[in-house]
mmCIF file of C-alpha atoms in Angstrom:
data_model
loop_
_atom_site.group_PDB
_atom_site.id
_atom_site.type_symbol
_atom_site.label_atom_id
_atom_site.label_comp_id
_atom_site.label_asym_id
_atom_site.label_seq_id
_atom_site.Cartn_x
_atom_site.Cartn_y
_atom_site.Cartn_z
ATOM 1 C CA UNK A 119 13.858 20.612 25.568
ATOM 2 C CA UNK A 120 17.250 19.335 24.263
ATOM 3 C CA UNK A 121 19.859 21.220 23.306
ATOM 4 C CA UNK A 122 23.490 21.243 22.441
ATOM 5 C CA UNK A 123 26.107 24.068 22.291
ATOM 6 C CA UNK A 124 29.634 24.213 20.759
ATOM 7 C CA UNK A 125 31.006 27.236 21.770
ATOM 8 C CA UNK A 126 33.907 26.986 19.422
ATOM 9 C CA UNK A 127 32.837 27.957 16.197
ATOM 10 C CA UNK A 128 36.262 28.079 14.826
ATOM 11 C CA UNK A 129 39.746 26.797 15.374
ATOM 12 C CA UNK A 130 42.858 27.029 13.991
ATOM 13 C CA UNK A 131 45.933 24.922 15.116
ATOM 14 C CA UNK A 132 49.124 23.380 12.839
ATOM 15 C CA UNK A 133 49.789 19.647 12.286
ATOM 16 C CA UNK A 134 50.330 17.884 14.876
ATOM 17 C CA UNK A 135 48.904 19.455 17.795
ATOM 18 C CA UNK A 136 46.157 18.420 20.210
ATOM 19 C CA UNK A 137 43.242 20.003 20.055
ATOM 20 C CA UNK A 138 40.339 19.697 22.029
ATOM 21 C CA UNK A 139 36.199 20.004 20.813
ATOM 22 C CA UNK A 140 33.528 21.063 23.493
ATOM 23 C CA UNK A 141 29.891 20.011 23.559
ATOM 24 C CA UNK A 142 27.823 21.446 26.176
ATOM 25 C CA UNK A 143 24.519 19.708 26.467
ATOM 26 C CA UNK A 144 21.205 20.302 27.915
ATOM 27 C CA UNK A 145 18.552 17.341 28.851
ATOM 28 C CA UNK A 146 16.182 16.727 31.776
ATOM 29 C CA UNK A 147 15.918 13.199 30.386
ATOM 30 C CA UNK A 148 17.788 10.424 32.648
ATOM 31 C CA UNK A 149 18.100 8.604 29.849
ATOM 32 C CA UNK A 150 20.109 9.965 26.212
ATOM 33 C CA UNK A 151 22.452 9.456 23.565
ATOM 34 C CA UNK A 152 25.164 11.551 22.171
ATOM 35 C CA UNK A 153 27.131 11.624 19.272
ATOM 36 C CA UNK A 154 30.226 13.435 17.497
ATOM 37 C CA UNK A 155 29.586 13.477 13.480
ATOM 38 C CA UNK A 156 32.770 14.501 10.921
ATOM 39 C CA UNK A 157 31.337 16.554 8.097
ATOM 40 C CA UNK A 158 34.565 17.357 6.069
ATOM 41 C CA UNK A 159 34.572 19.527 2.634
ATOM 42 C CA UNK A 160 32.917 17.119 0.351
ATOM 43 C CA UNK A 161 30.093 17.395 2.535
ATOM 44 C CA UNK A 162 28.810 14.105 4.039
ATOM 45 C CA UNK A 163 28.646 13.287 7.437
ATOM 46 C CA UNK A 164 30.420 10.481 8.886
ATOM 47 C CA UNK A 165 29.711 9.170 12.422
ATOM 48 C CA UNK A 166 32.552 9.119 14.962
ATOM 49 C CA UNK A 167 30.737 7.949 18.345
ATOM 50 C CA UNK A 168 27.828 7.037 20.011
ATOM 51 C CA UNK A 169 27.596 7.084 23.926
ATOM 52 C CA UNK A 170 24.815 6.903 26.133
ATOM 53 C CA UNK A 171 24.051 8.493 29.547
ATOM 54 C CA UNK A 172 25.149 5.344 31.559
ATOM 55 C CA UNK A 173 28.446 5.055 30.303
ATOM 56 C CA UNK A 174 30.685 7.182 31.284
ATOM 57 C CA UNK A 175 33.653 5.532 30.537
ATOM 58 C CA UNK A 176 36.151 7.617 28.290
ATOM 59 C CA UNK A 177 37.054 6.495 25.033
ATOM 60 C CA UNK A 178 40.140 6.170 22.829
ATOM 61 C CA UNK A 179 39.743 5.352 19.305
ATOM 62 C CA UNK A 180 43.474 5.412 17.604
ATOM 63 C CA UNK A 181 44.418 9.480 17.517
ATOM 64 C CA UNK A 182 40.588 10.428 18.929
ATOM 65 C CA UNK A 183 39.203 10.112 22.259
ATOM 66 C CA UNK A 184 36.121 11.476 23.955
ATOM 67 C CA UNK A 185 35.982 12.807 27.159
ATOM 68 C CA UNK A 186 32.205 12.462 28.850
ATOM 69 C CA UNK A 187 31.645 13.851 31.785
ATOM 70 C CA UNK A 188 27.868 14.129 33.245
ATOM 71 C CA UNK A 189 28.449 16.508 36.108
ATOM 72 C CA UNK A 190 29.319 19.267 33.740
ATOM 73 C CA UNK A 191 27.187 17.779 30.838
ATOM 74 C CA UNK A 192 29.969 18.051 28.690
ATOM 75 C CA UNK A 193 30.896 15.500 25.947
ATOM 76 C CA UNK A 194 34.088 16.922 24.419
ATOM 77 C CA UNK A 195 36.143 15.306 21.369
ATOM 78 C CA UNK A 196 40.456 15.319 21.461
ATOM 79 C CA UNK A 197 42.159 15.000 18.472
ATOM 80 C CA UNK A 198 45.907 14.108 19.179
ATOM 81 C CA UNK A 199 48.678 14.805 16.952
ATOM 82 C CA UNK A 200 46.614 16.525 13.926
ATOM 83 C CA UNK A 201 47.097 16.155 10.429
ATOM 84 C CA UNK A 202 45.597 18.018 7.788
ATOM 85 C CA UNK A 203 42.858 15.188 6.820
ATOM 86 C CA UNK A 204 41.084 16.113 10.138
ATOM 87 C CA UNK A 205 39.875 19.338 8.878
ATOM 88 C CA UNK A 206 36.068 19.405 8.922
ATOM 89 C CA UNK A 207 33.239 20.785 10.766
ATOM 90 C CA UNK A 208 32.855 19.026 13.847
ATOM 91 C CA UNK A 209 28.977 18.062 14.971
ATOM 92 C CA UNK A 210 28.179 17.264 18.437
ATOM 93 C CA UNK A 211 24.621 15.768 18.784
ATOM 94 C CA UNK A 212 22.036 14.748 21.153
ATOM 95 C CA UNK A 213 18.939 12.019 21.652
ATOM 96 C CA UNK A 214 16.603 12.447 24.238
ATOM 97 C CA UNK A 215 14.631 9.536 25.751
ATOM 98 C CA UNK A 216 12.084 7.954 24.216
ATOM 99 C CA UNK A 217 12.877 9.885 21.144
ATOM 100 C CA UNK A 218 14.593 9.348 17.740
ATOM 101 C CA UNK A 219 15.854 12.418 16.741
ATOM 102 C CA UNK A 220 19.336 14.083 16.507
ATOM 103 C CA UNK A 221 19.605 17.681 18.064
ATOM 104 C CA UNK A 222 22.467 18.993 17.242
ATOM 105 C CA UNK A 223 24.910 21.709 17.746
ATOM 106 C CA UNK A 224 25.936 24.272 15.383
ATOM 107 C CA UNK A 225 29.475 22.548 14.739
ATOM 108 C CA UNK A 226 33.377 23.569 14.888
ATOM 109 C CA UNK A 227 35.224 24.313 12.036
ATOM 110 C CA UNK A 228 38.794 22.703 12.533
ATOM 111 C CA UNK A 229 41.255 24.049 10.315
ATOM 112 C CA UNK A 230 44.843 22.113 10.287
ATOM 113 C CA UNK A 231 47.536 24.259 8.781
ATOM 114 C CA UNK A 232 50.664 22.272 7.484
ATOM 115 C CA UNK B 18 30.359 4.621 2.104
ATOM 116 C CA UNK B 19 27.290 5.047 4.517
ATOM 117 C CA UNK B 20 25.689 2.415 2.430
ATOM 118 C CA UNK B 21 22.756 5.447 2.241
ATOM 119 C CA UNK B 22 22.043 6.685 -0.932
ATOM 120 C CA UNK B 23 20.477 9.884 -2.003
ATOM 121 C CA UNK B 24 19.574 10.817 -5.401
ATOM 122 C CA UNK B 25 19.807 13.485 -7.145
ATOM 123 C CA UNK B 26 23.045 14.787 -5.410
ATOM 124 C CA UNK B 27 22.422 18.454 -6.917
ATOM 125 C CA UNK B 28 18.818 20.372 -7.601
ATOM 126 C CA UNK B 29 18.717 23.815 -9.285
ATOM 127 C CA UNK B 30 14.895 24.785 -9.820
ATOM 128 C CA UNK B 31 12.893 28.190 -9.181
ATOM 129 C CA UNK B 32 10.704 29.516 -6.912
ATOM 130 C CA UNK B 33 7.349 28.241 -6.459
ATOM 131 C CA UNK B 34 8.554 24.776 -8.044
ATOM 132 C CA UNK B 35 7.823 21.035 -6.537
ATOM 133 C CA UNK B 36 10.966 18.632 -6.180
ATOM 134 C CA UNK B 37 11.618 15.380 -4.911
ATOM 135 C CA UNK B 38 14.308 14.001 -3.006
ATOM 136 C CA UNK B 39 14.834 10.346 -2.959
ATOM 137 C CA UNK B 40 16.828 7.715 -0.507
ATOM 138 C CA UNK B 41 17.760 4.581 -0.078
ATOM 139 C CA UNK B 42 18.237 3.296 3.693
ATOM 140 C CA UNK B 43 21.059 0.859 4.516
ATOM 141 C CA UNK B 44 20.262 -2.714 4.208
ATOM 142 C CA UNK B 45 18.270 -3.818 6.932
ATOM 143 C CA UNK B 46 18.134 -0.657 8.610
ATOM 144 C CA UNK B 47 13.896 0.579 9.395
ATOM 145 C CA UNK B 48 14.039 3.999 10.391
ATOM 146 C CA UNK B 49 14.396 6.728 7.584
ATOM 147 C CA UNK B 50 15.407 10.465 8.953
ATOM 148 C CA UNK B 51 15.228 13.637 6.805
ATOM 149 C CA UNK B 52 17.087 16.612 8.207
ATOM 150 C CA UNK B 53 18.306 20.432 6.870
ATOM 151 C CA UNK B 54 21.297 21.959 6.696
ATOM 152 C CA UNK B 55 21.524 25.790 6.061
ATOM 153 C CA UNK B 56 23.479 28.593 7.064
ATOM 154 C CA UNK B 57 21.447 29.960 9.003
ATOM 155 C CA UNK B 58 19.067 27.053 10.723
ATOM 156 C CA UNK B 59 21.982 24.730 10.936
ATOM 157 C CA UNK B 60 21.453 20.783 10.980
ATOM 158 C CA UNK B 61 17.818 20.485 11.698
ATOM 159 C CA UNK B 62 15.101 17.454 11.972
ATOM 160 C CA UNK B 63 12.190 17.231 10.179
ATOM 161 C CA UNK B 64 10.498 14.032 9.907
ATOM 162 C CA UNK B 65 10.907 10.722 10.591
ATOM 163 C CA UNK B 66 9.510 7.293 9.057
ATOM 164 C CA UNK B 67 9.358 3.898 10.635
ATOM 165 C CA UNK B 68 8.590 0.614 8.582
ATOM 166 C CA UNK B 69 6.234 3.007 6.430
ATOM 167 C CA UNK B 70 4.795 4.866 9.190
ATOM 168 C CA UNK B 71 5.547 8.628 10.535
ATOM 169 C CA UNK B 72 6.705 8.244 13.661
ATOM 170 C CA UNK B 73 8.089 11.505 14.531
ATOM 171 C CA UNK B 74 8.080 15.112 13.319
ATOM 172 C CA UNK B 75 10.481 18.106 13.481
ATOM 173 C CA UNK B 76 10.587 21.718 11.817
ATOM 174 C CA UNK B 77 8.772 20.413 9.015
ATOM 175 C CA UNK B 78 6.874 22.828 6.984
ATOM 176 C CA UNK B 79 3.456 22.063 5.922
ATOM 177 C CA UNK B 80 5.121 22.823 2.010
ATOM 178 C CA UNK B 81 7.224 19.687 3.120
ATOM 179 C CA UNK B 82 5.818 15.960 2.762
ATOM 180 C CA UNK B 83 7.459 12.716 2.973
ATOM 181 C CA UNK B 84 6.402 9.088 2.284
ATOM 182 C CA UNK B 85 8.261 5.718 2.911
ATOM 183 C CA UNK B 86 7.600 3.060 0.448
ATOM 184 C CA UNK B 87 6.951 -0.551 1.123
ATOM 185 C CA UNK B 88 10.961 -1.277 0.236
ATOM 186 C CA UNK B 89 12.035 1.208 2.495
ATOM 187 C CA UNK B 90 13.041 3.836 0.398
ATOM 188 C CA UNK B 91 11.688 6.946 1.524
ATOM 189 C CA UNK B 92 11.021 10.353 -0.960
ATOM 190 C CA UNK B 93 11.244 14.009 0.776
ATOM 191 C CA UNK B 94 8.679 16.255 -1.154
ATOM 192 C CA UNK B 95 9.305 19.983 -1.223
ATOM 193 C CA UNK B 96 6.485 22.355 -2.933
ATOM 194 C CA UNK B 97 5.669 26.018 -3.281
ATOM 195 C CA UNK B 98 9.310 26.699 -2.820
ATOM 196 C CA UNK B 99 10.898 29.701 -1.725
ATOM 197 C CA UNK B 100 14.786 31.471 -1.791
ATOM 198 C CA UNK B 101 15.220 30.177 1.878
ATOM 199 C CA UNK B 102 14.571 27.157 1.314
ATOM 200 C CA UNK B 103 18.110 25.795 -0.808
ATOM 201 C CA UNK B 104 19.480 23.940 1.871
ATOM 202 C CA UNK B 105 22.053 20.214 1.793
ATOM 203 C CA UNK B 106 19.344 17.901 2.686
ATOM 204 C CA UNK B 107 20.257 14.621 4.228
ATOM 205 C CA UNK B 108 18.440 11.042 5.035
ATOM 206 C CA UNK B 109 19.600 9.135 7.738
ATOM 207 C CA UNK B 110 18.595 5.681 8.581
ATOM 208 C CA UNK B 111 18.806 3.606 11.345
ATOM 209 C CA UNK B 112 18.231 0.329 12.750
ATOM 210 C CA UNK B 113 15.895 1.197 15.528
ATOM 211 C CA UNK B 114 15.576 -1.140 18.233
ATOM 212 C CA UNK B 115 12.902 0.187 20.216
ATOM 213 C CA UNK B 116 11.738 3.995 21.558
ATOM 214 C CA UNK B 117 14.444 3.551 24.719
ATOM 215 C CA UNK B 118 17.182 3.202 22.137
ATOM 216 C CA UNK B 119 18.622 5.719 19.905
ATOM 217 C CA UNK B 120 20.832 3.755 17.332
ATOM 218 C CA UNK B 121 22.924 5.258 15.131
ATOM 219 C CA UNK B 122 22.149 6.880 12.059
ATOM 220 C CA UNK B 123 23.774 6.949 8.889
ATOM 221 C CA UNK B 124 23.759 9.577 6.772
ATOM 222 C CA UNK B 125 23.680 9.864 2.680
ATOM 223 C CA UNK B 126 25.706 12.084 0.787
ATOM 224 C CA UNK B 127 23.229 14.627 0.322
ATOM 225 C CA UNK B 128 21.326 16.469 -2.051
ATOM 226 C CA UNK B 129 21.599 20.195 -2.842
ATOM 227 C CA UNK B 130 19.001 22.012 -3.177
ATOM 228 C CA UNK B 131 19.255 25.946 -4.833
ATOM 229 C CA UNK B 132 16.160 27.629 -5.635
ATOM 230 C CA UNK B 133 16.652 30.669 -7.921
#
């Protein structure tokens, strides 16, 4: 079975700082996909980043990067120097082999204070 | 924009109602996805259609049904309904290149759904 956990339900930080998003994942699959989906207050979800399970190169997209690392099946999201438009509710999600379907985690609330 | 469109983007009805949720994949894209968001369930998977076909299913509950119509567009059909089920429901769709692939999926707007 897959499964996904954000410990971080909530967090709080002010403009401008760094501020890191965990994913824990479980999979006995060698091969998967995972994923980071925004969902900010007018409720849509908006896809950050796809990665799959041979790639474990980091990525840097402008003030985001993602940090995947397959010995500690973690998959966790940076956001550097905040601003306020990043707060949302952060998804991390998971595709096994073989099959469509998005597990995901229950999310992090991000909250960036001016 | 997504480019996935879901109609109606708000649904009040009662209990024991029938409603239909419609969407409108991205152009080109095969796959439609349904999934649930509540409180207390979080983001959940119920049912996926491929070129027409069911290809997978989640948590769906036998209330639930879904079709996808020869142009793609796919309709989520909700019966019998109960308090627990008001919920955002979103459609996703997807390219889908083959079972060893998981392409990305695109999600609508939304519809919510309050039963009273």
């Amino acid at each position: 079975a897959q499964k996904v956990t954000q410990a971080q339900t909530e967090i709080s930080v002010v403009e401008k700082e760094d501020v890191t998003l965990d994913c824990v994942y479980e999979t006995r699959d060698t091969t998967y996909y995972l994923f980071w989906y925004k969902q900010p207050p007018s409720g849509e979800l908006v896809f950050l980043i796809r990665r799959n399970s041979f790639d474990e190169q980091n990525e840097i997209s402008g003030r985001y990067s993602w940090n995947f690392q397959k010995s500690t099946s973690s998959f966790n999201f940076t956001i550097t120097a905040s601003q306020v438009v990043d707060s949302a509710v952060y998804f991390c999600a998971l595709s096994g082999q073989g099959a469509q379907k998005l597990v995901f985690g229950q999310g992090t609330r991000l909250t960036i204070n001016p | 924009d997504s480019g996935v469109t879901q109609t109606p983007k708000h649904l009040i009805t009662a209990t024991g109602q029938r409603v239909t949720l419609r969407c409108s994949p991205r152009s080109g894209d095969l796959s439609v996805y349904w999934y649930q968001q509540s409180l207390d369930q979080g983001l959940q998977f119920l049912i996926q259609y491929y070129n027409g076909e069911e290809r997978a299913k989640g948590n769906i509950l036998e209330r639930f049904s879904a079709q996808q119509f020869p142009d793609l567009h796919s309709e989520l059909n909700l019966s019998s309904l109960e308090l627990g089920d008001s919920a955002l429901y979103f459609c996703a769709s997807s390219v889908d290149r083959g079972a060893d692939i998981t392409d990305t999926q695109y999600f609508g707007p939304g519809t919510r759904l309050t039963v009273l």
